[in-house]
Short mmCIF file of N, CA and C in Angstrom, two decimals:
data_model
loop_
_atom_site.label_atom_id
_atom_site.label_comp_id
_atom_site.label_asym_id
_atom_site.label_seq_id
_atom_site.Cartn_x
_atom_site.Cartn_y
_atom_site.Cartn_z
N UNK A 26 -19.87 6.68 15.00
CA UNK A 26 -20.95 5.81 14.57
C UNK A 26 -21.59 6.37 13.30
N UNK A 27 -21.69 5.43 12.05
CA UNK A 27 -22.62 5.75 11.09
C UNK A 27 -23.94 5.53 11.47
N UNK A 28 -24.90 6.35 10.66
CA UNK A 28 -26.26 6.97 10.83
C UNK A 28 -26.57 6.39 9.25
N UNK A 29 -27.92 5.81 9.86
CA UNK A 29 -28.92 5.01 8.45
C UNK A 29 -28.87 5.86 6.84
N UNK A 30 -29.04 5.29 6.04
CA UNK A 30 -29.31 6.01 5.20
C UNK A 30 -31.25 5.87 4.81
N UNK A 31 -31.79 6.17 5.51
CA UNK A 31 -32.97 6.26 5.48
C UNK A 31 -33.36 7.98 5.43
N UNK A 32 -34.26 8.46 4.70
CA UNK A 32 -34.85 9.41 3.61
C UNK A 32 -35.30 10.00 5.59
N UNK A 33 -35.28 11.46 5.18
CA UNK A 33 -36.08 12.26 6.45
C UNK A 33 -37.55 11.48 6.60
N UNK A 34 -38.25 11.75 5.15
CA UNK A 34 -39.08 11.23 5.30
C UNK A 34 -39.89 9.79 5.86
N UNK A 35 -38.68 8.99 5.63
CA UNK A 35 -39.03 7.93 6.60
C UNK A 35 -38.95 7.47 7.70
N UNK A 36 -37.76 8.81 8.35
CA UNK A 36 -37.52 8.78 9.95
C UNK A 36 -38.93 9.55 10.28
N UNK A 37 -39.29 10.59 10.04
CA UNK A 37 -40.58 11.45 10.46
C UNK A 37 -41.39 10.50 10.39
N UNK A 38 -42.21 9.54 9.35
CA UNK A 38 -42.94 8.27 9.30
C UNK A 38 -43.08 7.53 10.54
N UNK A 39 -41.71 6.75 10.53
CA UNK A 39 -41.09 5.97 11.73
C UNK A 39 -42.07 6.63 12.96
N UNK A 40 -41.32 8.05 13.32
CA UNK A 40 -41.99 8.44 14.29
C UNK A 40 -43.31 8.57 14.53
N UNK A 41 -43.83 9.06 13.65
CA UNK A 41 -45.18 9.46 13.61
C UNK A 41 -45.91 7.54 13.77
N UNK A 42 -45.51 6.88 13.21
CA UNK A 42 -46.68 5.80 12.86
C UNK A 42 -46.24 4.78 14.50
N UNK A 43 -45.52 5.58 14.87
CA UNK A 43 -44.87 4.55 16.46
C UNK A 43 -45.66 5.40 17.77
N UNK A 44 -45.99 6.36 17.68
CA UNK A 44 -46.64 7.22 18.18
C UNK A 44 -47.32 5.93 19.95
N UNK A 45 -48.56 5.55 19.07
CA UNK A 45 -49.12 4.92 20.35
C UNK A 45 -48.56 3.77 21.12
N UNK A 46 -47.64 3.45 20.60
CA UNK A 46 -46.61 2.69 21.57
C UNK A 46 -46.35 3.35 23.05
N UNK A 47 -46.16 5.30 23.09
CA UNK A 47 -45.34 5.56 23.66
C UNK A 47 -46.71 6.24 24.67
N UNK A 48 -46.47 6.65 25.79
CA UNK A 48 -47.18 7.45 26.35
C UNK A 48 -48.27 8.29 26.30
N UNK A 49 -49.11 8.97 26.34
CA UNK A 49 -50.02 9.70 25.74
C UNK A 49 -49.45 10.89 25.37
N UNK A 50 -48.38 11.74 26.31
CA UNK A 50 -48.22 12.99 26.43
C UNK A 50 -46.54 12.92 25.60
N UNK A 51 -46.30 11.85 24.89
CA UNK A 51 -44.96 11.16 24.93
C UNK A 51 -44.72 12.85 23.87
N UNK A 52 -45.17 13.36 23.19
CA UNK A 52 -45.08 14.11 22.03
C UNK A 52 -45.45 15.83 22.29
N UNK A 53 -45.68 15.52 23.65
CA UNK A 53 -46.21 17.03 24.46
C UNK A 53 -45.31 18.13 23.45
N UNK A 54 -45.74 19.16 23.48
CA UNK A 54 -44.74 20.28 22.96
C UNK A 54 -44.21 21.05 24.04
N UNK A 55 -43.43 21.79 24.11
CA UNK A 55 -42.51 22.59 25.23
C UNK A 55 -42.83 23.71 25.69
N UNK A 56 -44.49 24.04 25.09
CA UNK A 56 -45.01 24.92 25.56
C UNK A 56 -45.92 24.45 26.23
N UNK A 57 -46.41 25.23 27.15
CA UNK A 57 -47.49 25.54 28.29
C UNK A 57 -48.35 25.75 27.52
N UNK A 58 -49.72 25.32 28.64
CA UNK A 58 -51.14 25.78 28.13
C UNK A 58 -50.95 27.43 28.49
N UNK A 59 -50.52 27.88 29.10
CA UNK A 59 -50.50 29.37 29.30
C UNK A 59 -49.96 29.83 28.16
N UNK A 60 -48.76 29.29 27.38
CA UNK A 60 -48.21 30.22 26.17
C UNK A 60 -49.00 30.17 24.74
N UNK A 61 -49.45 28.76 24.90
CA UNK A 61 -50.28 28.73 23.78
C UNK A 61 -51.56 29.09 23.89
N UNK A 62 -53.09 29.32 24.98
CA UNK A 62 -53.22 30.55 25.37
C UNK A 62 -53.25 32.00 24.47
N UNK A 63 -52.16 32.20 24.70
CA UNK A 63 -51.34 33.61 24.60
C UNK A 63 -51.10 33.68 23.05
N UNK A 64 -50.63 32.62 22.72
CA UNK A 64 -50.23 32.33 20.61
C UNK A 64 -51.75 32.03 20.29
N UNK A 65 -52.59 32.04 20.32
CA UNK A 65 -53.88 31.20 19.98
C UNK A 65 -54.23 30.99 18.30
N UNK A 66 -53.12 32.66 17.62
CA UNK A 66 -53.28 32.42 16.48
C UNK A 66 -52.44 31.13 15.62
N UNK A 67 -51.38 30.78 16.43
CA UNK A 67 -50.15 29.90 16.39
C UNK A 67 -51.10 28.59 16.98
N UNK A 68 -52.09 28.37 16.37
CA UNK A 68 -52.91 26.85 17.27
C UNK A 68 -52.95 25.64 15.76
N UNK A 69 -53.32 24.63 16.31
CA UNK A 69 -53.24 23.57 15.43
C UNK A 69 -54.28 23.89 14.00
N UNK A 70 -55.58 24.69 14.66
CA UNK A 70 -56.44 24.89 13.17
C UNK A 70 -55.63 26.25 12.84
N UNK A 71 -56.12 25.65 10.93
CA UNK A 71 -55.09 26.54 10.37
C UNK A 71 -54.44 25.73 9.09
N UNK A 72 -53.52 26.40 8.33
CA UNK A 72 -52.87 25.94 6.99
C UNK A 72 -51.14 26.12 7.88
N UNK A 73 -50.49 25.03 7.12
CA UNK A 73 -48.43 25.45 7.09
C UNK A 73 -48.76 26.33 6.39
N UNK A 74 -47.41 26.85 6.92
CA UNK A 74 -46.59 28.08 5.76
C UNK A 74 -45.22 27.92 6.16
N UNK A 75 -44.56 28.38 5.15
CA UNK A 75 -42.88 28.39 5.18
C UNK A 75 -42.62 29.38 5.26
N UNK A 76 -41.87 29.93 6.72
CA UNK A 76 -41.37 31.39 6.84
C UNK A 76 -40.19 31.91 6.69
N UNK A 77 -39.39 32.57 5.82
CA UNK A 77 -38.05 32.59 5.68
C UNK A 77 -37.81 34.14 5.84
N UNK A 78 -36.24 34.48 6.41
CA UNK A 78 -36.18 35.59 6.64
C UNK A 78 -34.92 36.16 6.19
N UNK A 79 -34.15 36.79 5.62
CA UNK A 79 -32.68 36.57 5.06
C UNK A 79 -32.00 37.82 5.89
N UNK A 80 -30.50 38.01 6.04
CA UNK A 80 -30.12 38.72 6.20
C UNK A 80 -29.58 39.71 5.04
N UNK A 81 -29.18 41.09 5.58
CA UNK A 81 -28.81 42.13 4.47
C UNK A 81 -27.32 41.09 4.07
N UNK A 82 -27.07 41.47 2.47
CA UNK A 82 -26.12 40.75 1.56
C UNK A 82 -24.54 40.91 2.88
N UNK A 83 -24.16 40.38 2.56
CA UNK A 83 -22.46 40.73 3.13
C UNK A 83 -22.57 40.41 5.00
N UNK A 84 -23.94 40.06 5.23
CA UNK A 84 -24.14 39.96 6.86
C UNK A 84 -24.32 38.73 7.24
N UNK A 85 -24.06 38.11 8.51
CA UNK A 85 -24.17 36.82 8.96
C UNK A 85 -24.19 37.33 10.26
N UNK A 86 -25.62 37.74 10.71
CA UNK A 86 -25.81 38.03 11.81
C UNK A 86 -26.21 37.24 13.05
N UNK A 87 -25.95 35.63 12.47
CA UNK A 87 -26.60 34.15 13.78
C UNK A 87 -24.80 33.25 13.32
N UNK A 88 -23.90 34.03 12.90
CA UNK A 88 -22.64 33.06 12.71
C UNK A 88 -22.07 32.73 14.60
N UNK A 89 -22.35 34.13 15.23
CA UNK A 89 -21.83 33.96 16.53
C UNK A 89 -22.86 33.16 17.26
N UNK A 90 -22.54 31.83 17.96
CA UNK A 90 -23.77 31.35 18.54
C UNK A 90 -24.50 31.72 20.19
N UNK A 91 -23.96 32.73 20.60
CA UNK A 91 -24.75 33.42 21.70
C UNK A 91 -26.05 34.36 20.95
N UNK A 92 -25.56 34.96 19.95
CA UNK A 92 -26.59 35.80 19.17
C UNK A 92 -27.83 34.72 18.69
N UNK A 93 -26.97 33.92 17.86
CA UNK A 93 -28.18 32.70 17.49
C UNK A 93 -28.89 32.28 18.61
N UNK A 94 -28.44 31.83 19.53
CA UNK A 94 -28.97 31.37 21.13
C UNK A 94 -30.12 32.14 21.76
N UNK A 95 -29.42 33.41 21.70
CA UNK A 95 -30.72 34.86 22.06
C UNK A 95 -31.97 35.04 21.16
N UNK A 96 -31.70 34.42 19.82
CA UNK A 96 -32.78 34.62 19.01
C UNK A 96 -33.64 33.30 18.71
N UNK A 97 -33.20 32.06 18.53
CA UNK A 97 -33.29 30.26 18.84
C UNK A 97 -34.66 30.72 20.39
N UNK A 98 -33.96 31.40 21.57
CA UNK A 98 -34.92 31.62 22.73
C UNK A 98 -36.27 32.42 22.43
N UNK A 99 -36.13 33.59 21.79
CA UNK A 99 -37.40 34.24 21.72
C UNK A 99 -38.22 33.85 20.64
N UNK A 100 -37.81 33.03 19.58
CA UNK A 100 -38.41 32.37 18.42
C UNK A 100 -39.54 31.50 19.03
N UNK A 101 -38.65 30.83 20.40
CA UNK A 101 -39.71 29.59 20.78
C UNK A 101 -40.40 30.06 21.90
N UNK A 102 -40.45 30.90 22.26
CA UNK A 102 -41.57 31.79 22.99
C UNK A 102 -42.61 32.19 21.96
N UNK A 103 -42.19 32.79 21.15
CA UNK A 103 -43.58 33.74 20.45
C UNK A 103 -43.99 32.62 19.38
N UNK A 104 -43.50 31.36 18.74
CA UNK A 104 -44.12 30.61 17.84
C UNK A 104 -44.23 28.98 18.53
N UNK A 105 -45.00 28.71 19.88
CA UNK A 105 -44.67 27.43 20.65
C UNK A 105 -44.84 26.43 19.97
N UNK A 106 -45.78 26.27 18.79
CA UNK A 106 -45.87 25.60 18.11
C UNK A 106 -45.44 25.44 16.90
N UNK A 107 -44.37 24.68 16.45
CA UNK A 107 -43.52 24.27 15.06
C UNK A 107 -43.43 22.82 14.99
N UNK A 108 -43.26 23.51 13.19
CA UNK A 108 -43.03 21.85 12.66
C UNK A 108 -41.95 21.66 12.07
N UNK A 109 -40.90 22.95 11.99
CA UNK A 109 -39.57 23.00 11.69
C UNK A 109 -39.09 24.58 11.61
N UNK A 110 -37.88 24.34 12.24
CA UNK A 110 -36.90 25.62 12.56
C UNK A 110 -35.84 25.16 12.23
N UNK A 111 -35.19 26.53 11.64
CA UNK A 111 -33.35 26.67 11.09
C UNK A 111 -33.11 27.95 11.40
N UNK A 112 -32.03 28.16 12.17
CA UNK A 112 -31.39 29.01 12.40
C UNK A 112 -29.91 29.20 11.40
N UNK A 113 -29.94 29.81 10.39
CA UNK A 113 -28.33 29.62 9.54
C UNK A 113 -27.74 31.33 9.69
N UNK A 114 -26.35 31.18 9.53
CA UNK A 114 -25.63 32.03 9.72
C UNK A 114 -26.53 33.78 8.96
N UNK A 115 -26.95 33.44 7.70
CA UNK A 115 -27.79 34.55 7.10
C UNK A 115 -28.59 34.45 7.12
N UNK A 116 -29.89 33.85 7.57
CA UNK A 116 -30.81 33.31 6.98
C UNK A 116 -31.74 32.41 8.32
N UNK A 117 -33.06 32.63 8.11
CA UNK A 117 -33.60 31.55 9.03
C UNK A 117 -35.19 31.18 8.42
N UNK A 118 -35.30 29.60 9.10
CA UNK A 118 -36.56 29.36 8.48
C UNK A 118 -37.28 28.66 9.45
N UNK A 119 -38.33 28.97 9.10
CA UNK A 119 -39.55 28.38 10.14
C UNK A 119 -40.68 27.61 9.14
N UNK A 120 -41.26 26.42 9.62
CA UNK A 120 -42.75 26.22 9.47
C UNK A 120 -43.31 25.66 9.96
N UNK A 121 -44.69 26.44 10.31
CA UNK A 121 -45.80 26.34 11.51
C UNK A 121 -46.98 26.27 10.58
N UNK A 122 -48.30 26.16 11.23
CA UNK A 122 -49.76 26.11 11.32
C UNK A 122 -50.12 27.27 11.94
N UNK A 123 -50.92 28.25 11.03
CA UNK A 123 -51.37 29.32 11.81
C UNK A 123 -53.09 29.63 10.76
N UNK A 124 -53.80 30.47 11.75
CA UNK A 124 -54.85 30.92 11.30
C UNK A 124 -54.29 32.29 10.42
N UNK A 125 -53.67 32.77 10.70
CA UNK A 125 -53.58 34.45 10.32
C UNK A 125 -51.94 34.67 9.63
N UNK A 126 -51.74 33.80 8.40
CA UNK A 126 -50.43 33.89 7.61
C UNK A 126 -50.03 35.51 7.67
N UNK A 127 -50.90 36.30 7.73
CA UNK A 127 -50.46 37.74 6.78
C UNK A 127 -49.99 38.08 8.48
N UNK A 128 -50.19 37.66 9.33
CA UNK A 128 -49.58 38.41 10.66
C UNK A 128 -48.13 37.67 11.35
N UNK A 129 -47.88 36.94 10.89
CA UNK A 129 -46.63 36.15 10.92
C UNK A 129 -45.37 36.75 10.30
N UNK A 130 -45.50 37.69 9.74
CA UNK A 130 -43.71 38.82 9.15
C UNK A 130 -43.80 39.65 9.69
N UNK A 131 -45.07 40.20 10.56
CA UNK A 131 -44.94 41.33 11.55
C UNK A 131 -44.58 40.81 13.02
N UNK A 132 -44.96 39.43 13.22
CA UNK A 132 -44.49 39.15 14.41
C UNK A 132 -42.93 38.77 14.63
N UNK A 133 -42.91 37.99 13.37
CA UNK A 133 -40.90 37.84 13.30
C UNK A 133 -40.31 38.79 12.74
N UNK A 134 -40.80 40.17 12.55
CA UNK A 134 -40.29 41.48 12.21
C UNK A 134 -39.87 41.97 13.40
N UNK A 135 -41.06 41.70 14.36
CA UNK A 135 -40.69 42.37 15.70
C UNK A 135 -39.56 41.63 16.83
N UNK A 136 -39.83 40.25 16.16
CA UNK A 136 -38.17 39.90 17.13
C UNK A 136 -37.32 40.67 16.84
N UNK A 137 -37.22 40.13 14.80
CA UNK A 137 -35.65 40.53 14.30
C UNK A 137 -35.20 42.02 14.76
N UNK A 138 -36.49 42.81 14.74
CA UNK A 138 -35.69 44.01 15.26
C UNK A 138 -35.28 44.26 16.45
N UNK A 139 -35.86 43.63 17.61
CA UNK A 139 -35.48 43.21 19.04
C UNK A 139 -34.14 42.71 18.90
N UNK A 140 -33.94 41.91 18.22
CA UNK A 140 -32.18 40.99 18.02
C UNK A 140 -31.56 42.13 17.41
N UNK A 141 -31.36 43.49 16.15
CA UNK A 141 -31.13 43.91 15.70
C UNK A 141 -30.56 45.35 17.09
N UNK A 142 -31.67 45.36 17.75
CA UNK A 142 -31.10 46.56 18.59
C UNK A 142 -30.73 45.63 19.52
N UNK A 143 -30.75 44.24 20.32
CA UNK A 143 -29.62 43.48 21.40
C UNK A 143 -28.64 43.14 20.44
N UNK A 144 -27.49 43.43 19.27
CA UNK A 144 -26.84 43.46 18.44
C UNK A 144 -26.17 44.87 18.78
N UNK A 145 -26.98 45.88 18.91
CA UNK A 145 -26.52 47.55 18.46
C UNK A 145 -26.16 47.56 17.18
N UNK A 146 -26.72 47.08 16.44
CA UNK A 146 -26.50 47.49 15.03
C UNK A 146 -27.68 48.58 14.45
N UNK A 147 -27.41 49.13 13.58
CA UNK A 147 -28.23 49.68 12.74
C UNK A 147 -29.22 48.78 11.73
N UNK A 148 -29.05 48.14 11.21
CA UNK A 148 -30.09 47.27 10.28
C UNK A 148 -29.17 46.07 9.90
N UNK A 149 -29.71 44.98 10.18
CA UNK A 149 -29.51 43.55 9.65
C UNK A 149 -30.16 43.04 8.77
N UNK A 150 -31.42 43.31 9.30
CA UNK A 150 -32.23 41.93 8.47
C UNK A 150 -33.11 42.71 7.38
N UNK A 151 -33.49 41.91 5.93
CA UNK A 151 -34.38 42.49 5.05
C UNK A 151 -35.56 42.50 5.44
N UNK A 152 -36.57 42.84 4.81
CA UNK A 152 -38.14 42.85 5.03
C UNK A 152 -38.05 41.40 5.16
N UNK A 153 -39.35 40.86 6.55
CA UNK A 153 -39.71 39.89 6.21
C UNK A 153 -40.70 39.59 5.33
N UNK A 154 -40.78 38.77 3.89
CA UNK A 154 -41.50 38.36 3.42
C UNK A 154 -42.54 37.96 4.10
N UNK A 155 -44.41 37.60 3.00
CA UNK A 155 -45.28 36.84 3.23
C UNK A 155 -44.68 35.41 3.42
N UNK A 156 -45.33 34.21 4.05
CA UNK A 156 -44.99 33.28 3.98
C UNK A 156 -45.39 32.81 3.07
N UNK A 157 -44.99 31.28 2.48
CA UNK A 157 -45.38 30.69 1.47
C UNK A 157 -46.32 29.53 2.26
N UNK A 158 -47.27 29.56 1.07
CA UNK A 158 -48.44 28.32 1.87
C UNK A 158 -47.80 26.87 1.20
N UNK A 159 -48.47 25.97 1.88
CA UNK A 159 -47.83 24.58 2.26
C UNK A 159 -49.01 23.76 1.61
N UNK A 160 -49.13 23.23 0.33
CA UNK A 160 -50.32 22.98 -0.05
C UNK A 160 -51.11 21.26 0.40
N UNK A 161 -49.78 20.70 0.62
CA UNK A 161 -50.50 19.42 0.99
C UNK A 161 -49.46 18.49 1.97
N UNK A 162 -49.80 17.30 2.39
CA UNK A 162 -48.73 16.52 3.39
C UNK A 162 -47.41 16.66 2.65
N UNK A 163 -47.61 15.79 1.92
CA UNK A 163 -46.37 15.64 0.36
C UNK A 163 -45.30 17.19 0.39
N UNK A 164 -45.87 18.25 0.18
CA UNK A 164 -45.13 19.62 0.17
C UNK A 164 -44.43 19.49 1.38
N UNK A 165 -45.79 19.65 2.95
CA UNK A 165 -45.06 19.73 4.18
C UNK A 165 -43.84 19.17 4.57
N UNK A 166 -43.86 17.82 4.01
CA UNK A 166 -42.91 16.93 4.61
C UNK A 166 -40.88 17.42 3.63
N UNK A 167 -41.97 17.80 2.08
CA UNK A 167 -40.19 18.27 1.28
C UNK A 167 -39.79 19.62 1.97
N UNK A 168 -40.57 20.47 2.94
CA UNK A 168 -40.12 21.60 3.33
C UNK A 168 -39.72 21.23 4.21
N UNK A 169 -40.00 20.36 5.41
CA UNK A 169 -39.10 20.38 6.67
C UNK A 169 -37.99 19.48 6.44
N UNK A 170 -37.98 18.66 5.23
CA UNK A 170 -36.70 18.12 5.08
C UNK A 170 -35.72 19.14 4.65
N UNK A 171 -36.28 19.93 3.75
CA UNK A 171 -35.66 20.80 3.26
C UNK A 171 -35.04 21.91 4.22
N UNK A 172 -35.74 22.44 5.57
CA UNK A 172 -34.84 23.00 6.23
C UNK A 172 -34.10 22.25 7.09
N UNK A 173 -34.29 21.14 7.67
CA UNK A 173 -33.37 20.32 8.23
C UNK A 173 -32.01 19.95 7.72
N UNK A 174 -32.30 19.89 6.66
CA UNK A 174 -30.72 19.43 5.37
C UNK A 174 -30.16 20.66 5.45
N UNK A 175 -30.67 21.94 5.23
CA UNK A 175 -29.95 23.05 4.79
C UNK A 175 -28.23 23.14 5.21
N UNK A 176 -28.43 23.43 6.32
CA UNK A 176 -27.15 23.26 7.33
C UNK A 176 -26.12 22.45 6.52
N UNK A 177 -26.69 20.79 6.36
CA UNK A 177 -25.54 19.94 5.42
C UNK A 177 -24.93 20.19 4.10
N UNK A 178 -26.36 20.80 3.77
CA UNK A 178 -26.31 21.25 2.30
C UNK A 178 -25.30 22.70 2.13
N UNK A 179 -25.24 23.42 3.13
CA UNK A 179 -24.56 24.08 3.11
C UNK A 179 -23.09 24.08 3.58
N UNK A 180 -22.64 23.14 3.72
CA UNK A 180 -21.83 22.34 4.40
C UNK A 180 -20.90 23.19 5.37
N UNK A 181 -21.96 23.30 6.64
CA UNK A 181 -21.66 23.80 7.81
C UNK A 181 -21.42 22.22 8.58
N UNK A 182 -22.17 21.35 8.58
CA UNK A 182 -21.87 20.13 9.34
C UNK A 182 -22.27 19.35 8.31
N UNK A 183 -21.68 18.14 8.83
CA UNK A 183 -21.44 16.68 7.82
C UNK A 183 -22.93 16.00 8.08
N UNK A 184 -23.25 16.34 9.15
CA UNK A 184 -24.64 15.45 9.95
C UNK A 184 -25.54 16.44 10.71
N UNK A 185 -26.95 16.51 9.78
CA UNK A 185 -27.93 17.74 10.02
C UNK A 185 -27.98 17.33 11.74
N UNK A 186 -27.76 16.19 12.57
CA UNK A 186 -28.06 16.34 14.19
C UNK A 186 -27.01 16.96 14.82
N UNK A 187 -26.22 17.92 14.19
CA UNK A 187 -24.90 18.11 15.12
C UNK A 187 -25.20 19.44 14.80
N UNK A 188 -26.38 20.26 13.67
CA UNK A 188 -26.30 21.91 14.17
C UNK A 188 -27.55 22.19 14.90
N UNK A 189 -26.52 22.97 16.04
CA UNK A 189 -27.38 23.24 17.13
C UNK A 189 -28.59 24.10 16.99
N UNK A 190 -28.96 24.54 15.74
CA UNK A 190 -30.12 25.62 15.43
C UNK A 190 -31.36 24.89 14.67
N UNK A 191 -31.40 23.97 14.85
CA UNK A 191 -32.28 23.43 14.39
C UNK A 191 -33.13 21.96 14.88
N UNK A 192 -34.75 22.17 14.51
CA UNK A 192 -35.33 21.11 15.19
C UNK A 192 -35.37 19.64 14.59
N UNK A 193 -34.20 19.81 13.96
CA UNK A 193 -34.21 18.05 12.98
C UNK A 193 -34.32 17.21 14.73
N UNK A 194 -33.45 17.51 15.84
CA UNK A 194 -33.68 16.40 16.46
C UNK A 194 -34.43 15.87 17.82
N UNK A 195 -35.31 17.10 17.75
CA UNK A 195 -36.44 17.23 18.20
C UNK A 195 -37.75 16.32 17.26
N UNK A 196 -37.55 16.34 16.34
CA UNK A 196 -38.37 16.01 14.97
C UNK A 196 -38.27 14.42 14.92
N UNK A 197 -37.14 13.94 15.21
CA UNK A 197 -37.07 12.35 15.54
C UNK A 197 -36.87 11.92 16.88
N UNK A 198 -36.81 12.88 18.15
CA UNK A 198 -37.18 12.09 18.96
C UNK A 198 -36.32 11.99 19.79
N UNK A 199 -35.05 13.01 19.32
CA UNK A 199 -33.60 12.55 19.95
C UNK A 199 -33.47 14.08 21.02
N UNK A 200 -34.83 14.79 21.56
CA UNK A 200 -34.41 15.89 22.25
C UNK A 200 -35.47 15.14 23.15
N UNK A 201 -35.19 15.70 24.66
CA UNK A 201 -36.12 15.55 26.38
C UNK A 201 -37.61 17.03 25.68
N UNK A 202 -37.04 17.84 25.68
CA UNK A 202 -38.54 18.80 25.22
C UNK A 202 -38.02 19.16 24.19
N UNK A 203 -38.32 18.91 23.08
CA UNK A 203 -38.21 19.69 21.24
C UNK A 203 -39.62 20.79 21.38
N UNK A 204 -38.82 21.24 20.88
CA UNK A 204 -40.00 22.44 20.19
C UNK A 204 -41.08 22.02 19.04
N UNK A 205 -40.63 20.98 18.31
CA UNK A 205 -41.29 20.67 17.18
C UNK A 205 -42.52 19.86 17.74
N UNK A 206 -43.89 20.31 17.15
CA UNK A 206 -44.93 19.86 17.89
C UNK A 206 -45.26 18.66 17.02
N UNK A 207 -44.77 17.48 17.52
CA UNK A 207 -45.33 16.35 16.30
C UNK A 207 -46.23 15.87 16.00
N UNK A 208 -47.49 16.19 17.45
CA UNK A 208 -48.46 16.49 17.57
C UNK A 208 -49.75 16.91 16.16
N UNK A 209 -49.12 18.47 16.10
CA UNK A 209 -49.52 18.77 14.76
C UNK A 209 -49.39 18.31 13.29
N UNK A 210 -47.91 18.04 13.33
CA UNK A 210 -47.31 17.10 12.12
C UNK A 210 -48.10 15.73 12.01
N UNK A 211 -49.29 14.87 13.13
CA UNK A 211 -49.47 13.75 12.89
C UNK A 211 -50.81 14.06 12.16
N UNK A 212 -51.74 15.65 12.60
CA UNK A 212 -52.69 15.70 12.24
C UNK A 212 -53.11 16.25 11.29
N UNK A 213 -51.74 16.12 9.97
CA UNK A 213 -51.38 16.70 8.84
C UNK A 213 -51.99 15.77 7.99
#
């Protein structure tokens, strides 16, 4: 089956502006009031940021997808709330809403090195960078297109809904619990 040629941006729209049609909770996120709780800095008040993390040159440490899988799991524990995730073979990207940007490369420092020693490797991943701030809707929306495409763009798959590391289809609607809180994305 061919798939629309309609812009990310106007599937995210779609969704977002269909919203009260559906249930109240239709958009719940996949976290618990207990985890978020627990993230409080990871809460809806707050600015985006774009979090990117690369691997050392010559490494592709998420090519095997049990590794990606192990790290895809603890990502969505410690950040319950997102508005886009990519998991790529070198490389991964996140963007969320947080109060406390400057504490967000120490917290995905402390996975990567968690994944780095369930690996037994010696060093994978580079410093995580600061994040980059997200200055307005308009930005938000070219960054989560922008990690959603990556995958195609990189031409790992023909069709961004077929890689499994990412919340493009959570983001339209096509997952039972997505991680992607659209929630937040409406109150952008």
């Amino acid at each position: 089956p061919s798939h629309s040629a309609a812009s990310f941006d106007d599937v995210v729209r779609v969704c977002l502006d269909s919203r009260p049609r559906y249930p109240r909770n239709w958009f719940r996120c996949a976290a618990d009031s207990a985890e978020l709780a627990r993230h409080d800095r990871n809460s809806t008040a707050g600015s985006w940021v774009h979090l990117a993390a690369g691997a050392l040159p010559e490494q592709q440490p998420l090519a095997d997808p049990s590794a990606a899988f192990w790290l895809w799991r603890r990502l969505r524990r410690a950040f319950p709330r997102i508005g886009a995730a990519c998991l790529m073979p070198d490389h991964l990207h996140l963007v969320l809403r947080t109060r406390d940007p400057l504490e967000l490369p120490l917290r995905l420092g402390r996975i990567l090195s968690g994944f780095t020693r369930h690996a037994r490797k010696k060093r994978v991943w580079n410093r995580v960078p600061e994040p980059s701030p997200i200055a307005n809707r308009e930005h938000l929306l070219r960054t989560i297109r922008y990690v959603h495409l990556n995958p195609s763009r990189e031409k790992l798959v023909t069709d961004p809904l077929s890689w499994p590391w990412s919340t493009h289809r959570g983001a339209i609607g096509a997952e039972i619990e997505p991680w992607v809180c659209l929630q937040d994305l409406a109150e952008q």
